[in-house]
mmCIF file with all atom_site columns, C-alpha atoms in Angstrom:
data_model
loop_
_atom_site.group_PDB
_atom_site.id
_atom_site.type_symbol
_atom_site.label_atom_id
_atom_site.label_alt_id
_atom_site.label_comp_id
_atom_site.label_asym_id
_atom_site.label_entity_id
_atom_site.label_seq_id
_atom_site.pdbx_PDB_ins_code
_atom_site.Cartn_x
_atom_site.Cartn_y
_atom_site.Cartn_z
_atom_site.occupancy
_atom_site.B_iso_or_equiv
_atom_site.pdbx_formal_charge
_atom_site.auth_seq_id
_atom_site.auth_comp_id
_atom_site.auth_asym_id
_atom_site.auth_atom_id
_atom_site.pdbx_PDB_model_num
ATOM 1   C CA . ASP A 1 1   ? 4.514   -6.319  -12.142 1.00 0.00 ? 1   ASP A CA 1
ATOM 2   C CA . ALA A 1 2   ? 5.250   -7.043  -8.531  1.00 0.00 ? 2   ALA A CA 1
ATOM 3   C CA . LYS A 1 3   ? 8.986   -7.364  -7.957  1.00 0.00 ? 3   LYS A CA 1
ATOM 4   C CA . THR A 1 4   ? 8.545   -9.627  -4.967  1.00 0.00 ? 4   THR A CA 1
ATOM 5   C CA . THR A 1 5   ? 7.096   -13.076 -4.384  1.00 0.00 ? 5   THR A CA 1
ATOM 6   C CA . GLN A 1 6   ? 5.546   -14.260 -1.159  1.00 0.00 ? 6   GLN A CA 1
ATOM 7   C CA . PRO A 1 7   ? 3.659   -17.364 -0.044  1.00 0.00 ? 7   PRO A CA 1
ATOM 8   C CA . THR A 1 8   ? -0.072  -16.932 -0.312  1.00 0.00 ? 8   THR A CA 1
ATOM 9   C CA . SER A 1 9   ? -0.824  -17.879 3.275   1.00 0.00 ? 9   SER A CA 1
ATOM 10  C CA . MET A 1 10  ? 0.732   -19.003 6.541   1.00 0.00 ? 10  MET A CA 1
ATOM 11  C CA . ASP A 1 11  ? -0.478  -20.096 9.962   1.00 0.00 ? 11  ASP A CA 1
ATOM 12  C CA . CYS A 1 12  ? 1.252   -19.365 13.240  1.00 0.00 ? 12  CYS A CA 1
ATOM 13  C CA . ALA A 1 13  ? 0.417   -20.392 16.794  1.00 0.00 ? 13  ALA A CA 1
ATOM 14  C CA . GLU A 1 14  ? -0.274  -17.555 19.190  1.00 0.00 ? 14  GLU A CA 1
ATOM 15  C CA . GLY A 1 15  ? 2.808   -16.661 21.193  1.00 0.00 ? 15  GLY A CA 1
ATOM 16  C CA . ARG A 1 16  ? 5.192   -18.222 18.718  1.00 0.00 ? 16  ARG A CA 1
ATOM 17  C CA . ALA A 1 17  ? 7.409   -16.379 16.268  1.00 0.00 ? 17  ALA A CA 1
ATOM 18  C CA . ALA A 1 18  ? 5.965   -15.765 12.836  1.00 0.00 ? 18  ALA A CA 1
ATOM 19  C CA . ASN A 1 19  ? 8.544   -15.831 10.053  1.00 0.00 ? 19  ASN A CA 1
ATOM 20  C CA . LEU A 1 20  ? 7.295   -14.428 6.764   1.00 0.00 ? 20  LEU A CA 1
ATOM 21  C CA . PRO A 1 21  ? 9.574   -14.898 3.751   1.00 0.00 ? 21  PRO A CA 1
ATOM 22  C CA . CYS A 1 22  ? 9.878   -12.719 0.689   1.00 0.00 ? 22  CYS A CA 1
ATOM 23  C CA . ASN A 1 23  ? 11.881  -13.232 -2.476  1.00 0.00 ? 23  ASN A CA 1
ATOM 24  C CA . HIS A 1 24  ? 13.162  -10.210 -4.380  1.00 0.00 ? 24  HIS A CA 1
ATOM 25  C CA . SER A 1 25  ? 15.800  -11.760 -6.609  1.00 0.00 ? 25  SER A CA 1
ATOM 26  C CA . THR A 1 26  ? 15.894  -8.819  -9.061  1.00 0.00 ? 26  THR A CA 1
ATOM 27  C CA . ILE A 1 27  ? 16.421  -6.170  -6.390  1.00 0.00 ? 27  ILE A CA 1
ATOM 28  C CA . SER A 1 28  ? 18.874  -3.454  -7.364  1.00 0.00 ? 28  SER A CA 1
ATOM 29  C CA . GLY A 1 29  ? 21.445  -1.774  -5.177  1.00 0.00 ? 29  GLY A CA 1
ATOM 30  C CA . ASN A 1 30  ? 19.320  1.329   -4.634  1.00 0.00 ? 30  ASN A CA 1
ATOM 31  C CA . GLU A 1 31  ? 16.185  -0.493  -3.612  1.00 0.00 ? 31  GLU A CA 1
ATOM 32  C CA . TYR A 1 32  ? 15.018  -0.863  -0.054  1.00 0.00 ? 32  TYR A CA 1
ATOM 33  C CA . VAL A 1 33  ? 12.816  -3.668  1.191   1.00 0.00 ? 33  VAL A CA 1
ATOM 34  C CA . TYR A 1 34  ? 9.620   -2.495  2.850   1.00 0.00 ? 34  TYR A CA 1
ATOM 35  C CA . TRP A 1 35  ? 7.030   -4.441  4.776   1.00 0.00 ? 35  TRP A CA 1
ATOM 36  C CA . TYR A 1 36  ? 3.444   -3.386  5.322   1.00 0.00 ? 36  TYR A CA 1
ATOM 37  C CA . ARG A 1 37  ? 0.456   -5.180  6.734   1.00 0.00 ? 37  ARG A CA 1
ATOM 38  C CA . GLN A 1 38  ? -3.224  -4.792  6.136   1.00 0.00 ? 38  GLN A CA 1
ATOM 39  C CA . ILE A 1 39  ? -5.669  -5.799  8.817   1.00 0.00 ? 39  ILE A CA 1
ATOM 40  C CA . HIS A 1 40  ? -9.141  -6.540  7.551   1.00 0.00 ? 40  HIS A CA 1
ATOM 41  C CA . SER A 1 41  ? -11.050 -3.438  6.443   1.00 0.00 ? 41  SER A CA 1
ATOM 42  C CA . GLN A 1 42  ? -8.162  -1.092  7.185   1.00 0.00 ? 42  GLN A CA 1
ATOM 43  C CA . GLY A 1 43  ? -5.535  0.622   5.047   1.00 0.00 ? 43  GLY A CA 1
ATOM 44  C CA . PRO A 1 44  ? -2.038  -0.888  4.926   1.00 0.00 ? 44  PRO A CA 1
ATOM 45  C CA . GLN A 1 45  ? 0.205   -0.067  7.860   1.00 0.00 ? 45  GLN A CA 1
ATOM 46  C CA . TYR A 1 46  ? 3.950   0.448   7.635   1.00 0.00 ? 46  TYR A CA 1
ATOM 47  C CA . ILE A 1 47  ? 5.972   -2.092  9.640   1.00 0.00 ? 47  ILE A CA 1
ATOM 48  C CA . ILE A 1 48  ? 9.660   -1.843  8.853   1.00 0.00 ? 48  ILE A CA 1
ATOM 49  C CA . HIS A 1 49  ? 12.160  -1.317  6.061   1.00 0.00 ? 49  HIS A CA 1
ATOM 50  C CA . GLY A 1 50  ? 15.819  -2.006  5.383   1.00 0.00 ? 50  GLY A CA 1
ATOM 51  C CA . LEU A 1 51  ? 18.564  -1.887  2.771   1.00 0.00 ? 51  LEU A CA 1
ATOM 52  C CA . LYS A 1 52  ? 21.079  -4.570  3.652   1.00 0.00 ? 52  LYS A CA 1
ATOM 53  C CA . ASN A 1 53  ? 21.500  -4.639  7.408   1.00 0.00 ? 53  ASN A CA 1
ATOM 54  C CA . ASN A 1 54  ? 19.071  -6.409  9.686   1.00 0.00 ? 54  ASN A CA 1
ATOM 55  C CA . GLU A 1 55  ? 16.602  -4.044  11.307  1.00 0.00 ? 55  GLU A CA 1
ATOM 56  C CA . THR A 1 56  ? 14.476  -4.207  14.415  1.00 0.00 ? 56  THR A CA 1
ATOM 57  C CA . ASN A 1 57  ? 11.783  -1.973  15.792  1.00 0.00 ? 57  ASN A CA 1
ATOM 58  C CA . GLU A 1 58  ? 8.963   -2.289  18.281  1.00 0.00 ? 58  GLU A CA 1
ATOM 59  C CA . MET A 1 59  ? 6.822   -4.201  15.815  1.00 0.00 ? 59  MET A CA 1
ATOM 60  C CA . ALA A 1 60  ? 9.133   -6.634  14.096  1.00 0.00 ? 60  ALA A CA 1
ATOM 61  C CA . SER A 1 61  ? 12.569  -7.632  12.888  1.00 0.00 ? 61  SER A CA 1
ATOM 62  C CA . LEU A 1 62  ? 13.723  -7.719  9.292   1.00 0.00 ? 62  LEU A CA 1
ATOM 63  C CA . ILE A 1 63  ? 16.412  -10.136 8.219   1.00 0.00 ? 63  ILE A CA 1
ATOM 64  C CA . ILE A 1 64  ? 17.898  -9.531  4.762   1.00 0.00 ? 64  ILE A CA 1
ATOM 65  C CA . THR A 1 65  ? 20.180  -12.115 3.198   1.00 0.00 ? 65  THR A CA 1
ATOM 66  C CA . GLU A 1 66  ? 23.707  -11.107 2.311   1.00 0.00 ? 66  GLU A CA 1
ATOM 67  C CA . ASP A 1 67  ? 22.946  -11.213 -1.420  1.00 0.00 ? 67  ASP A CA 1
ATOM 68  C CA . ARG A 1 68  ? 19.747  -9.193  -0.719  1.00 0.00 ? 68  ARG A CA 1
ATOM 69  C CA . LYS A 1 69  ? 17.693  -11.527 -2.871  1.00 0.00 ? 69  LYS A CA 1
ATOM 70  C CA . SER A 1 70  ? 15.374  -12.459 -0.059  1.00 0.00 ? 70  SER A CA 1
ATOM 71  C CA . SER A 1 71  ? 14.266  -11.315 3.341   1.00 0.00 ? 71  SER A CA 1
ATOM 72  C CA . THR A 1 72  ? 12.249  -12.501 6.307   1.00 0.00 ? 72  THR A CA 1
ATOM 73  C CA . LEU A 1 73  ? 9.921   -10.503 8.490   1.00 0.00 ? 73  LEU A CA 1
ATOM 74  C CA . ILE A 1 74  ? 9.848   -11.822 12.039  1.00 0.00 ? 74  ILE A CA 1
ATOM 75  C CA . LEU A 1 75  ? 7.065   -11.151 14.496  1.00 0.00 ? 75  LEU A CA 1
ATOM 76  C CA . PRO A 1 76  ? 8.691   -12.493 17.666  1.00 0.00 ? 76  PRO A CA 1
ATOM 77  C CA . HIS A 1 77  ? 5.565   -13.297 19.662  1.00 0.00 ? 77  HIS A CA 1
ATOM 78  C CA . ALA A 1 78  ? 2.550   -13.392 17.380  1.00 0.00 ? 78  ALA A CA 1
ATOM 79  C CA . THR A 1 79  ? -0.809  -12.367 18.816  1.00 0.00 ? 79  THR A CA 1
ATOM 80  C CA . LEU A 1 80  ? -4.287  -12.733 17.396  1.00 0.00 ? 80  LEU A CA 1
ATOM 81  C CA . ARG A 1 81  ? -4.161  -9.066  16.442  1.00 0.00 ? 81  ARG A CA 1
ATOM 82  C CA . ASP A 1 82  ? -1.288  -9.834  14.073  1.00 0.00 ? 82  ASP A CA 1
ATOM 83  C CA . THR A 1 83  ? -3.661  -11.725 11.793  1.00 0.00 ? 83  THR A CA 1
ATOM 84  C CA . ALA A 1 84  ? -3.417  -9.726  8.569   1.00 0.00 ? 84  ALA A CA 1
ATOM 85  C CA . VAL A 1 85  ? -2.110  -9.691  5.023   1.00 0.00 ? 85  VAL A CA 1
ATOM 86  C CA . TYR A 1 86  ? 1.592   -8.863  4.963   1.00 0.00 ? 86  TYR A CA 1
ATOM 87  C CA . TYR A 1 87  ? 3.062   -7.144  1.914   1.00 0.00 ? 87  TYR A CA 1
ATOM 88  C CA . CYS A 1 88  ? 6.722   -7.084  0.975   1.00 0.00 ? 88  CYS A CA 1
ATOM 89  C CA . ILE A 1 89  ? 7.724   -4.448  -1.590  1.00 0.00 ? 89  ILE A CA 1
ATOM 90  C CA . VAL A 1 90  ? 10.922  -2.960  -2.922  1.00 0.00 ? 90  VAL A CA 1
ATOM 91  C CA . ARG A 1 91  ? 11.268  0.759   -3.323  1.00 0.00 ? 91  ARG A CA 1
ATOM 92  C CA . ASP A 1 92  ? 13.961  2.786   -5.059  1.00 0.00 ? 92  ASP A CA 1
ATOM 93  C CA . THR A 1 93  ? 14.755  5.922   -3.125  1.00 0.00 ? 93  THR A CA 1
ATOM 94  C CA . ASN A 1 94  ? 17.065  7.272   -5.806  1.00 0.00 ? 94  ASN A CA 1
ATOM 95  C CA . SER A 1 95  ? 14.011  8.065   -7.895  1.00 0.00 ? 95  SER A CA 1
ATOM 96  C CA . GLY A 1 96  ? 13.041  10.500  -5.196  1.00 0.00 ? 96  GLY A CA 1
ATOM 97  C CA . GLY A 1 97  ? 11.438  7.801   -3.106  1.00 0.00 ? 97  GLY A CA 1
ATOM 98  C CA . TYR A 1 98  ? 8.713   7.485   -5.679  1.00 0.00 ? 98  TYR A CA 1
ATOM 99  C CA . GLN A 1 99  ? 7.967   4.360   -7.562  1.00 0.00 ? 99  GLN A CA 1
ATOM 100 C CA . LYS A 1 100 ? 4.817   2.963   -9.093  1.00 0.00 ? 100 LYS A CA 1
ATOM 101 C CA . VAL A 1 101 ? 4.821   0.212   -6.553  1.00 0.00 ? 101 VAL A CA 1
ATOM 102 C CA . THR A 1 102 ? 2.585   -2.764  -6.980  1.00 0.00 ? 102 THR A CA 1
ATOM 103 C CA . PHE A 1 103 ? 1.910   -4.411  -3.659  1.00 0.00 ? 103 PHE A CA 1
ATOM 104 C CA . GLY A 1 104 ? 0.900   -7.799  -5.001  1.00 0.00 ? 104 GLY A CA 1
ATOM 105 C CA . THR A 1 105 ? -1.342  -10.098 -3.007  1.00 0.00 ? 105 THR A CA 1
ATOM 106 C CA . GLY A 1 106 ? 0.952   -10.545 0.002   1.00 0.00 ? 106 GLY A CA 1
ATOM 107 C CA . THR A 1 107 ? 0.909   -13.331 2.597   1.00 0.00 ? 107 THR A CA 1
ATOM 108 C CA . LYS A 1 108 ? -2.227  -13.876 4.606   1.00 0.00 ? 108 LYS A CA 1
ATOM 109 C CA . LEU A 1 109 ? -1.024  -14.682 8.127   1.00 0.00 ? 109 LEU A CA 1
ATOM 110 C CA . GLN A 1 110 ? -3.511  -16.427 10.378  1.00 0.00 ? 110 GLN A CA 1
ATOM 111 C CA . VAL A 1 111 ? -2.545  -16.499 14.044  1.00 0.00 ? 111 VAL A CA 1
ATOM 112 C CA . ILE A 1 112 ? -4.182  -19.463 15.726  1.00 0.00 ? 112 ILE A CA 1
ATOM 113 C CA . PRO A 1 113 ? -5.137  -19.466 19.428  1.00 0.00 ? 113 PRO A CA 1
ATOM 114 C CA . GLY B 2 1   ? -4.263  15.940  10.913  1.00 0.00 ? 1   GLY B CA 1
ATOM 115 C CA . ALA B 2 2   ? -2.925  12.950  12.767  1.00 0.00 ? 2   ALA B CA 1
ATOM 116 C CA . GLY B 2 3   ? -3.446  10.547  9.905   1.00 0.00 ? 3   GLY B CA 1
ATOM 117 C CA . VAL B 2 4   ? -4.618  10.278  6.323   1.00 0.00 ? 4   VAL B CA 1
ATOM 118 C CA . SER B 2 5   ? -8.332  10.897  6.187   1.00 0.00 ? 5   SER B CA 1
ATOM 119 C CA . GLN B 2 6   ? -10.559 9.604   3.409   1.00 0.00 ? 6   GLN B CA 1
ATOM 120 C CA . SER B 2 7   ? -14.203 10.267  2.741   1.00 0.00 ? 7   SER B CA 1
ATOM 121 C CA . PRO B 2 8   ? -16.696 8.860   2.348   1.00 0.00 ? 8   PRO B CA 1
ATOM 122 C CA . SER B 2 9   ? -15.803 5.559   3.959   1.00 0.00 ? 9   SER B CA 1
ATOM 123 C CA . ASN B 2 10  ? -18.473 3.813   1.923   1.00 0.00 ? 10  ASN B CA 1
ATOM 124 C CA . LYS B 2 11  ? -20.171 4.831   -1.294  1.00 0.00 ? 11  LYS B CA 1
ATOM 125 C CA . VAL B 2 12  ? -22.872 3.001   -3.208  1.00 0.00 ? 12  VAL B CA 1
ATOM 126 C CA . THR B 2 13  ? -23.677 4.444   -6.594  1.00 0.00 ? 13  THR B CA 1
ATOM 127 C CA . GLU B 2 14  ? -25.657 3.508   -9.643  1.00 0.00 ? 14  GLU B CA 1
ATOM 128 C CA . LYS B 2 15  ? -23.912 2.491   -12.818 1.00 0.00 ? 15  LYS B CA 1
ATOM 129 C CA . GLY B 2 16  ? -23.321 5.518   -15.015 1.00 0.00 ? 16  GLY B CA 1
ATOM 130 C CA . LYS B 2 17  ? -23.171 8.053   -12.198 1.00 0.00 ? 17  LYS B CA 1
ATOM 131 C CA . ASP B 2 18  ? -20.100 10.116  -11.343 1.00 0.00 ? 18  ASP B CA 1
ATOM 132 C CA . VAL B 2 19  ? -18.430 9.841   -7.937  1.00 0.00 ? 19  VAL B CA 1
ATOM 133 C CA . GLU B 2 20  ? -15.835 11.890  -6.088  1.00 0.00 ? 20  GLU B CA 1
ATOM 134 C CA . LEU B 2 21  ? -13.556 10.432  -3.463  1.00 0.00 ? 21  LEU B CA 1
ATOM 135 C CA . ARG B 2 22  ? -11.635 12.680  -1.121  1.00 0.00 ? 22  ARG B CA 1
ATOM 136 C CA . CYS B 2 23  ? -8.252  12.293  0.535   1.00 0.00 ? 23  CYS B CA 1
ATOM 137 C CA . ASP B 2 24  ? -6.825  14.593  3.178   1.00 0.00 ? 24  ASP B CA 1
ATOM 138 C CA . PRO B 2 25  ? -3.148  13.687  3.674   1.00 0.00 ? 25  PRO B CA 1
ATOM 139 C CA . ILE B 2 26  ? -0.997  14.183  6.722   1.00 0.00 ? 26  ILE B CA 1
ATOM 140 C CA . SER B 2 27  ? -0.098  17.845  7.110   1.00 0.00 ? 27  SER B CA 1
ATOM 141 C CA . GLY B 2 28  ? 3.293   18.537  5.574   1.00 0.00 ? 28  GLY B CA 1
ATOM 142 C CA . HIS B 2 29  ? 3.370   15.393  3.439   1.00 0.00 ? 29  HIS B CA 1
ATOM 143 C CA . THR B 2 30  ? 4.159   16.488  -0.080  1.00 0.00 ? 30  THR B CA 1
ATOM 144 C CA . ALA B 2 31  ? 3.714   13.114  -1.773  1.00 0.00 ? 31  ALA B CA 1
ATOM 145 C CA . LEU B 2 32  ? 0.241   11.661  -2.247  1.00 0.00 ? 32  LEU B CA 1
ATOM 146 C CA . TYR B 2 33  ? -0.736  8.371   -3.877  1.00 0.00 ? 33  TYR B CA 1
ATOM 147 C CA . TRP B 2 34  ? -3.993  6.746   -4.884  1.00 0.00 ? 34  TRP B CA 1
ATOM 148 C CA . TYR B 2 35  ? -4.298  2.959   -5.026  1.00 0.00 ? 35  TYR B CA 1
ATOM 149 C CA . ARG B 2 36  ? -7.183  0.647   -5.816  1.00 0.00 ? 36  ARG B CA 1
ATOM 150 C CA . GLN B 2 37  ? -7.793  -2.729  -4.230  1.00 0.00 ? 37  GLN B CA 1
ATOM 151 C CA . SER B 2 38  ? -10.330 -5.041  -5.764  1.00 0.00 ? 38  SER B CA 1
ATOM 152 C CA . LEU B 2 39  ? -11.759 -7.887  -3.706  1.00 0.00 ? 39  LEU B CA 1
ATOM 153 C CA . GLY B 2 40  ? -9.051  -10.410 -2.916  1.00 0.00 ? 40  GLY B CA 1
ATOM 154 C CA . GLN B 2 41  ? -6.476  -8.551  -4.960  1.00 0.00 ? 41  GLN B CA 1
ATOM 155 C CA . GLY B 2 42  ? -3.332  -6.590  -4.177  1.00 0.00 ? 42  GLY B CA 1
ATOM 156 C CA . LEU B 2 43  ? -3.005  -2.841  -4.323  1.00 0.00 ? 43  LEU B CA 1
ATOM 157 C CA . GLU B 2 44  ? -3.004  -1.336  -7.807  1.00 0.00 ? 44  GLU B CA 1
ATOM 158 C CA . PHE B 2 45  ? -1.256  2.001   -8.290  1.00 0.00 ? 45  PHE B CA 1
ATOM 159 C CA . LEU B 2 46  ? -3.430  4.711   -9.840  1.00 0.00 ? 46  LEU B CA 1
ATOM 160 C CA . ILE B 2 47  ? -1.810  8.150   -9.572  1.00 0.00 ? 47  ILE B CA 1
ATOM 161 C CA . TYR B 2 48  ? 0.947   10.010  -7.744  1.00 0.00 ? 48  TYR B CA 1
ATOM 162 C CA . PHE B 2 49  ? 1.331   13.665  -6.776  1.00 0.00 ? 49  PHE B CA 1
ATOM 163 C CA . GLN B 2 50  ? 4.633   15.140  -5.580  1.00 0.00 ? 50  GLN B CA 1
ATOM 164 C CA . GLY B 2 51  ? 4.678   18.779  -4.553  1.00 0.00 ? 51  GLY B CA 1
ATOM 165 C CA . ASN B 2 52  ? 4.141   21.100  -7.504  1.00 0.00 ? 52  ASN B CA 1
ATOM 166 C CA . SER B 2 53  ? 5.354   18.586  -10.083 1.00 0.00 ? 53  SER B CA 1
ATOM 167 C CA . ALA B 2 54  ? 3.043   17.250  -12.755 1.00 0.00 ? 54  ALA B CA 1
ATOM 168 C CA . PRO B 2 55  ? 1.279   14.171  -11.429 1.00 0.00 ? 55  PRO B CA 1
ATOM 169 C CA . ASP B 2 56  ? 2.056   10.705  -12.722 1.00 0.00 ? 56  ASP B CA 1
ATOM 170 C CA . LYS B 2 57  ? -1.280  9.519   -14.056 1.00 0.00 ? 57  LYS B CA 1
ATOM 171 C CA . SER B 2 58  ? 0.016   6.422   -15.775 1.00 0.00 ? 58  SER B CA 1
ATOM 172 C CA . GLY B 2 59  ? -1.820  4.035   -13.472 1.00 0.00 ? 59  GLY B CA 1
ATOM 173 C CA . LEU B 2 60  ? -5.288  5.394   -14.179 1.00 0.00 ? 60  LEU B CA 1
ATOM 174 C CA . PRO B 2 61  ? -7.219  2.580   -15.886 1.00 0.00 ? 61  PRO B CA 1
ATOM 175 C CA . SER B 2 62  ? -9.260  4.738   -18.269 1.00 0.00 ? 62  SER B CA 1
ATOM 176 C CA . ASP B 2 63  ? -10.082 8.328   -19.134 1.00 0.00 ? 63  ASP B CA 1
ATOM 177 C CA . ARG B 2 64  ? -13.110 8.068   -16.883 1.00 0.00 ? 64  ARG B CA 1
ATOM 178 C CA . PHE B 2 65  ? -10.700 8.404   -13.976 1.00 0.00 ? 65  PHE B CA 1
ATOM 179 C CA . SER B 2 66  ? -9.133  11.715  -13.015 1.00 0.00 ? 66  SER B CA 1
ATOM 180 C CA . ALA B 2 67  ? -7.608  13.238  -9.913  1.00 0.00 ? 67  ALA B CA 1
ATOM 181 C CA . GLU B 2 68  ? -6.518  16.595  -8.718  1.00 0.00 ? 68  GLU B CA 1
ATOM 182 C CA . ARG B 2 69  ? -4.740  17.947  -5.720  1.00 0.00 ? 69  ARG B CA 1
ATOM 183 C CA . THR B 2 70  ? -5.535  21.464  -4.632  1.00 0.00 ? 70  THR B CA 1
ATOM 184 C CA . GLY B 2 71  ? -2.998  23.609  -2.842  1.00 0.00 ? 71  GLY B CA 1
ATOM 185 C CA . GLY B 2 72  ? -0.673  20.687  -2.428  1.00 0.00 ? 72  GLY B CA 1
ATOM 186 C CA . SER B 2 73  ? -2.938  19.163  0.187   1.00 0.00 ? 73  SER B CA 1
ATOM 187 C CA . VAL B 2 74  ? -6.390  17.650  -0.319  1.00 0.00 ? 74  VAL B CA 1
ATOM 188 C CA . SER B 2 75  ? -6.863  15.380  -3.306  1.00 0.00 ? 75  SER B CA 1
ATOM 189 C CA . THR B 2 76  ? -10.029 14.317  -5.103  1.00 0.00 ? 76  THR B CA 1
ATOM 190 C CA . LEU B 2 77  ? -10.314 11.206  -7.260  1.00 0.00 ? 77  LEU B CA 1
ATOM 191 C CA . THR B 2 78  ? -13.198 11.432  -9.704  1.00 0.00 ? 78  THR B CA 1
ATOM 192 C CA . ILE B 2 79  ? -14.707 8.509   -11.558 1.00 0.00 ? 79  ILE B CA 1
ATOM 193 C CA . GLN B 2 80  ? -17.113 9.428   -14.325 1.00 0.00 ? 80  GLN B CA 1
ATOM 194 C CA . ARG B 2 81  ? -19.817 7.151   -15.704 1.00 0.00 ? 81  ARG B CA 1
ATOM 195 C CA . THR B 2 82  ? -19.052 4.472   -13.147 1.00 0.00 ? 82  THR B CA 1
ATOM 196 C CA . GLN B 2 83  ? -19.057 0.820   -14.183 1.00 0.00 ? 83  GLN B CA 1
ATOM 197 C CA . GLN B 2 84  ? -19.486 -2.271  -12.047 1.00 0.00 ? 84  GLN B CA 1
ATOM 198 C CA . GLU B 2 85  ? -15.811 -3.154  -12.497 1.00 0.00 ? 85  GLU B CA 1
ATOM 199 C CA . ASP B 2 86  ? -14.960 0.093   -10.712 1.00 0.00 ? 86  ASP B CA 1
ATOM 200 C CA . SER B 2 87  ? -16.218 -1.450  -7.481  1.00 0.00 ? 87  SER B CA 1
ATOM 201 C CA . ALA B 2 88  ? -13.224 -1.637  -5.140  1.00 0.00 ? 88  ALA B CA 1
ATOM 202 C CA . VAL B 2 89  ? -11.618 -0.051  -2.119  1.00 0.00 ? 89  VAL B CA 1
ATOM 203 C CA . TYR B 2 90  ? -9.802  3.133   -3.089  1.00 0.00 ? 90  TYR B CA 1
ATOM 204 C CA . LEU B 2 91  ? -6.859  3.845   -0.826  1.00 0.00 ? 91  LEU B CA 1
ATOM 205 C CA . CYS B 2 92  ? -4.947  7.068   -0.462  1.00 0.00 ? 92  CYS B CA 1
ATOM 206 C CA . ALA B 2 93  ? -1.472  7.295   1.035   1.00 0.00 ? 93  ALA B CA 1
ATOM 207 C CA . SER B 2 94  ? 0.918   10.121  1.740   1.00 0.00 ? 94  SER B CA 1
ATOM 208 C CA . SER B 2 95  ? 4.593   10.349  2.546   1.00 0.00 ? 95  SER B CA 1
ATOM 209 C CA . LEU B 2 96  ? 6.949   13.020  3.731   1.00 0.00 ? 96  LEU B CA 1
ATOM 210 C CA . GLY B 2 97  ? 8.524   14.332  0.561   1.00 0.00 ? 97  GLY B CA 1
ATOM 211 C CA . ALA B 2 98  ? 10.407  12.025  -1.672  1.00 0.00 ? 98  ALA B CA 1
ATOM 212 C CA . TRP B 2 99  ? 11.857  9.995   1.147   1.00 0.00 ? 99  TRP B CA 1
ATOM 213 C CA . GLY B 2 100 ? 9.485   9.584   3.994   1.00 0.00 ? 100 GLY B CA 1
ATOM 214 C CA . GLY B 2 101 ? 10.486  6.227   5.325   1.00 0.00 ? 101 GLY B CA 1
ATOM 215 C CA . GLY B 2 102 ? 7.211   4.814   4.149   1.00 0.00 ? 102 GLY B CA 1
ATOM 216 C CA . TYR B 2 103 ? 3.676   5.523   3.182   1.00 0.00 ? 103 TYR B CA 1
ATOM 217 C CA . THR B 2 104 ? 0.879   6.255   5.618   1.00 0.00 ? 104 THR B CA 1
ATOM 218 C CA . PHE B 2 105 ? -2.389  4.935   4.289   1.00 0.00 ? 105 PHE B CA 1
ATOM 219 C CA . GLY B 2 106 ? -5.918  6.074   4.930   1.00 0.00 ? 106 GLY B CA 1
ATOM 220 C CA . SER B 2 107 ? -8.680  3.600   5.718   1.00 0.00 ? 107 SER B CA 1
ATOM 221 C CA . GLY B 2 108 ? -9.988  3.782   2.190   1.00 0.00 ? 108 GLY B CA 1
ATOM 222 C CA . THR B 2 109 ? -13.305 4.366   0.471   1.00 0.00 ? 109 THR B CA 1
ATOM 223 C CA . ARG B 2 110 ? -15.291 1.255   -0.392  1.00 0.00 ? 110 ARG B CA 1
ATOM 224 C CA . LEU B 2 111 ? -17.043 1.969   -3.681  1.00 0.00 ? 111 LEU B CA 1
ATOM 225 C CA . THR B 2 112 ? -19.870 -0.260  -4.808  1.00 0.00 ? 112 THR B CA 1
ATOM 226 C CA . VAL B 2 113 ? -21.394 0.282   -8.233  1.00 0.00 ? 113 VAL B CA 1
ATOM 227 C CA . VAL B 2 114 ? -24.807 -1.316  -8.626  1.00 0.00 ? 114 VAL B CA 1
#
């Protein structure tokens, strides 16, 4: 079973910030939140991950609530190339980084010109 | 190599035939995963290899599915007596040891069973 829930789809205007929410209310203290995206006909691509602090890299920002039960992936200036399915997963590194992760169906983000 | 390489990229096979799908992970990545993605569905875990440890095969859907990893590098997923419900994209991913900061996925093999 997927341990996260995400909206099925979202639209975002080109150039605007895309905010993708994820609920992970059963997350444990050892579990990180990971985000991946899958552009049509390609394998999933790693975006960002975090434990409890907010994270930022060249692709996106990750905001994790203080209780860690939800997070938001922010694409600050969405482009048409950001149209993809975005997956939020939790991953326990104390098991050696391995977990039988189920990615679920993710959020299909459509960036509109 | 620079990324995870999978071959073939597309495979059409007749029902009942056996198929082999290949994954060449990133050099030095000790962890290797196989996932399956049916049309419109999320990624379904199939099998995991970590170094010289016994693989976790608990995600394989039936005994028609098997996988091996030779020399800790290249992996082959074999599907025997293929069925139409086996049609999907089969994705391979690798990560650097037990804690690699994330998976790197290949582009997948699209299997169509007719």
